[in-house]
CSV table of C-alpha atoms in Angstrom, one decimal:
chain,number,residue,atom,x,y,z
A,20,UNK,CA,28.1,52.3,87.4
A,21,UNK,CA,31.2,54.6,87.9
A,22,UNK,CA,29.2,57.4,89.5
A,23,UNK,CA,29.0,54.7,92.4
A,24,UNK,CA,33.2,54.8,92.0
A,25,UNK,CA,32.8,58.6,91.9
A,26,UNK,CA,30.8,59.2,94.7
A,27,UNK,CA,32.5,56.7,97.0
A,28,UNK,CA,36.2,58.1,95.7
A,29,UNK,CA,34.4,61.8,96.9
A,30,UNK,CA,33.1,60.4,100.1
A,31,UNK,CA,36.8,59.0,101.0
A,32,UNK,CA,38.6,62.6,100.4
A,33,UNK,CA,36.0,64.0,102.4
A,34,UNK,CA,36.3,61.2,105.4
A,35,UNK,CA,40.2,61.8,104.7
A,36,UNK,CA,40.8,65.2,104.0
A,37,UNK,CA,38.9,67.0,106.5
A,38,UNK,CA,39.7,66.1,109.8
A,39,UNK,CA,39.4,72.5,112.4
A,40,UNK,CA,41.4,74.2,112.8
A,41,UNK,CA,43.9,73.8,115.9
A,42,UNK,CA,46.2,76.2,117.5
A,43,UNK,CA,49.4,76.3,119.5
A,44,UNK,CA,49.1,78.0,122.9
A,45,UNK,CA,50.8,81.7,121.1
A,46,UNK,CA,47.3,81.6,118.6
A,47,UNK,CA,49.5,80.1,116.3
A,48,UNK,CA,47.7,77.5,113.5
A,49,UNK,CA,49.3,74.4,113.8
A,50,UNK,CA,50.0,73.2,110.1
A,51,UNK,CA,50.8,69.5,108.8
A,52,UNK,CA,53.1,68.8,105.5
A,53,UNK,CA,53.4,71.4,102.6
A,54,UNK,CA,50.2,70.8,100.7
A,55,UNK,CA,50.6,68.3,97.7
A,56,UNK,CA,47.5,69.4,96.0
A,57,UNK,CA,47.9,71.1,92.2
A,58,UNK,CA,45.5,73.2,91.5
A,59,UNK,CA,43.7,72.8,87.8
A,60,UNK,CA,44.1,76.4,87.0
A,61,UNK,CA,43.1,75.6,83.1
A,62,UNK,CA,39.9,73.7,84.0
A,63,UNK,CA,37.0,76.4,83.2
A,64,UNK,CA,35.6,75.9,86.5
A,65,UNK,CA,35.1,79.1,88.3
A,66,UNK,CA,35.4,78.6,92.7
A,67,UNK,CA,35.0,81.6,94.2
A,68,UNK,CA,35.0,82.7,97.9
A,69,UNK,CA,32.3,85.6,97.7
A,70,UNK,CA,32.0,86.6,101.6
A,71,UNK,CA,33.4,85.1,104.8
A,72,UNK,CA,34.0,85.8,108.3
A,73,UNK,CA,36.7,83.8,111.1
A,74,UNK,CA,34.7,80.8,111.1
A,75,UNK,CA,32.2,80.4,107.3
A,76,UNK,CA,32.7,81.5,103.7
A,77,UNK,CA,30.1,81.5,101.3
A,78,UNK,CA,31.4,80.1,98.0
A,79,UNK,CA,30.3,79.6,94.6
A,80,UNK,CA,31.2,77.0,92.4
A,81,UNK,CA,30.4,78.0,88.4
A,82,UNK,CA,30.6,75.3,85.5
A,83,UNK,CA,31.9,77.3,82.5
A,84,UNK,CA,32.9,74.5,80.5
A,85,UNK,CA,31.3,72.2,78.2
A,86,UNK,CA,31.2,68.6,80.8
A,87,UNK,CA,29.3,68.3,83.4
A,88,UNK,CA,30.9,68.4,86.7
A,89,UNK,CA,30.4,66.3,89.8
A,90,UNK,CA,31.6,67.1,93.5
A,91,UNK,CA,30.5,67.6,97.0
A,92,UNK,CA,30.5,69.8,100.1
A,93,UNK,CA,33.5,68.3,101.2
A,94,UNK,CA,36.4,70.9,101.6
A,95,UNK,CA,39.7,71.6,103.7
A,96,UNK,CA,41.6,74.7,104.2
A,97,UNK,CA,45.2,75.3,103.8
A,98,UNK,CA,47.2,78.3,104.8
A,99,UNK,CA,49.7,80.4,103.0
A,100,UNK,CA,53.2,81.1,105.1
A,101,UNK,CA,56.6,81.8,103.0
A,102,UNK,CA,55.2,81.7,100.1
A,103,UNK,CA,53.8,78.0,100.7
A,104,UNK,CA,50.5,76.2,101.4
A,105,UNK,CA,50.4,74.1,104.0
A,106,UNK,CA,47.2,72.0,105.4
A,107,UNK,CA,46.1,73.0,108.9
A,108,UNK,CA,45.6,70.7,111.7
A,109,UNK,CA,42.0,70.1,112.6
A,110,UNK,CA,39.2,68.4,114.3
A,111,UNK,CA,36.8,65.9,112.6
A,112,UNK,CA,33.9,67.8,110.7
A,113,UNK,CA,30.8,66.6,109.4
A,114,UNK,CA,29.9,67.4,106.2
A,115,UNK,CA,27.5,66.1,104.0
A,116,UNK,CA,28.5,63.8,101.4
A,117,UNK,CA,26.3,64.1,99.0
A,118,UNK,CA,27.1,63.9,95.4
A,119,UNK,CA,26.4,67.3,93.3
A,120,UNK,CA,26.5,68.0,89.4
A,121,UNK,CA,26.6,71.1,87.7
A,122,UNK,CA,25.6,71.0,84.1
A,123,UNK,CA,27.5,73.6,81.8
A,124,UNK,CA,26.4,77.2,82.1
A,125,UNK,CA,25.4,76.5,86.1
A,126,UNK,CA,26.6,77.6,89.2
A,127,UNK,CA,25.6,76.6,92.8
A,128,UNK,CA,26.1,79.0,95.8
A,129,UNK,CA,26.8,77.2,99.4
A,130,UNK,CA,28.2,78.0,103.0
A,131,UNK,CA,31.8,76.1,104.1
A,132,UNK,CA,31.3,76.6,108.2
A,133,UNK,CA,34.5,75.5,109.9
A,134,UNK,CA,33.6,76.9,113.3
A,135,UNK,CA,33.6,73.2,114.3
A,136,UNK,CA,36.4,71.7,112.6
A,137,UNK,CA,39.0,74.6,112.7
A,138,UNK,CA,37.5,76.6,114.7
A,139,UNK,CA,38.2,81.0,114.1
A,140,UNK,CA,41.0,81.8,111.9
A,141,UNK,CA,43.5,84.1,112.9
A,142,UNK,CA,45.0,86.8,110.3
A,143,UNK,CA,46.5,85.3,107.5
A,144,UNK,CA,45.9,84.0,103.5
A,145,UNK,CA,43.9,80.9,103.3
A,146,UNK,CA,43.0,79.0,100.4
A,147,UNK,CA,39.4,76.6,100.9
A,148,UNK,CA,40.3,73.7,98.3
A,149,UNK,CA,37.7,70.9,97.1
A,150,UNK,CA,38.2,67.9,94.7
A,151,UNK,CA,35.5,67.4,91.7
A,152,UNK,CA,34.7,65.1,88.8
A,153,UNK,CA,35.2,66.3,84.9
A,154,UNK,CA,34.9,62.8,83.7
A,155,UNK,CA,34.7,59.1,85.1
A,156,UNK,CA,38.3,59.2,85.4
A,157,UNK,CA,39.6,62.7,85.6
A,158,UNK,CA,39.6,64.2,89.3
A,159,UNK,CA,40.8,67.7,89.7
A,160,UNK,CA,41.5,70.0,92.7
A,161,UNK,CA,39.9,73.9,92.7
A,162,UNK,CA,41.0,76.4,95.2
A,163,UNK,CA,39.4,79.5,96.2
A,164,UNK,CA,41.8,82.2,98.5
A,165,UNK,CA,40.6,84.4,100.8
A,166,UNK,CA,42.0,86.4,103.5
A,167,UNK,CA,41.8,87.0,107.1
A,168,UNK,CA,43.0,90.7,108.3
């Protein structure tokens, strides 16, 4: 069945993609490559960051479109400098991994806590991205910016 495909293809960005946040000894973030990921701005999928503090957001994920939509709590975090994203250095998180639908018309509500993984952000703009599931074959990326003052 290709959900199987789906769920395991989730499970692997999740194993890959989210490995805290780490900084330099100045409280600097230590960032990797300029982020690679384009973000489905068309998709009428709604990813909102609705409160968060240093170290948790609590984001909501709303279906407006006419497909069902598949994802998971897997997430990373990428921060904005010059103008650019770039994906920040972290520990190994554990999140769960559980494959997640919203039907059209629904929205889910759920906590991101990086305490672990990236550990407090300092000032800055920050974007929490996830993959999802349109179709059996159509993967997109969402983003949802937020910022730390």
């Amino acid at each position: 069945c290709m959900r199987k495909y789906i769920a395991l293809f989730l499970a692997l960005v999740c194993v890959l993609g989210l490995v805290g946040c780490s900084t330099d000894n100045s409280g600097a973030l230590k960032t990797t490559e300029e982020s690679t990921h384009t973000i489905s701005a068309d998709l009428d999928v709604i990813f909102t960051v609705d409160e968060h503090t240093t170290e948790q957001a609590t984001c909501t994920i709303e279906n407006m479109s006419e497909q069902e939509i598949v994802y998971d709590y897997s997430y990373g975090i990428e921060v904005k400098q010059n103008g650019k994203w770039y994906a920040i250095e972290h520990d190994e998180m554990m999140v769960q991994t559980v494959q997640l639908s919203l039907n059209p018309g629904e929205k889910e509500t759920f906590v991101c806590n990086w305490k672990d993984g990236y550990g407090a952000l300092p000032k800055g703009t920050y974007r929490i991205i996830k993959n999802a599931s349109i179709s059996e074959f159509e993967f997109v990326w969402l983003s949802a910016e937020f910022s730390v003052e």
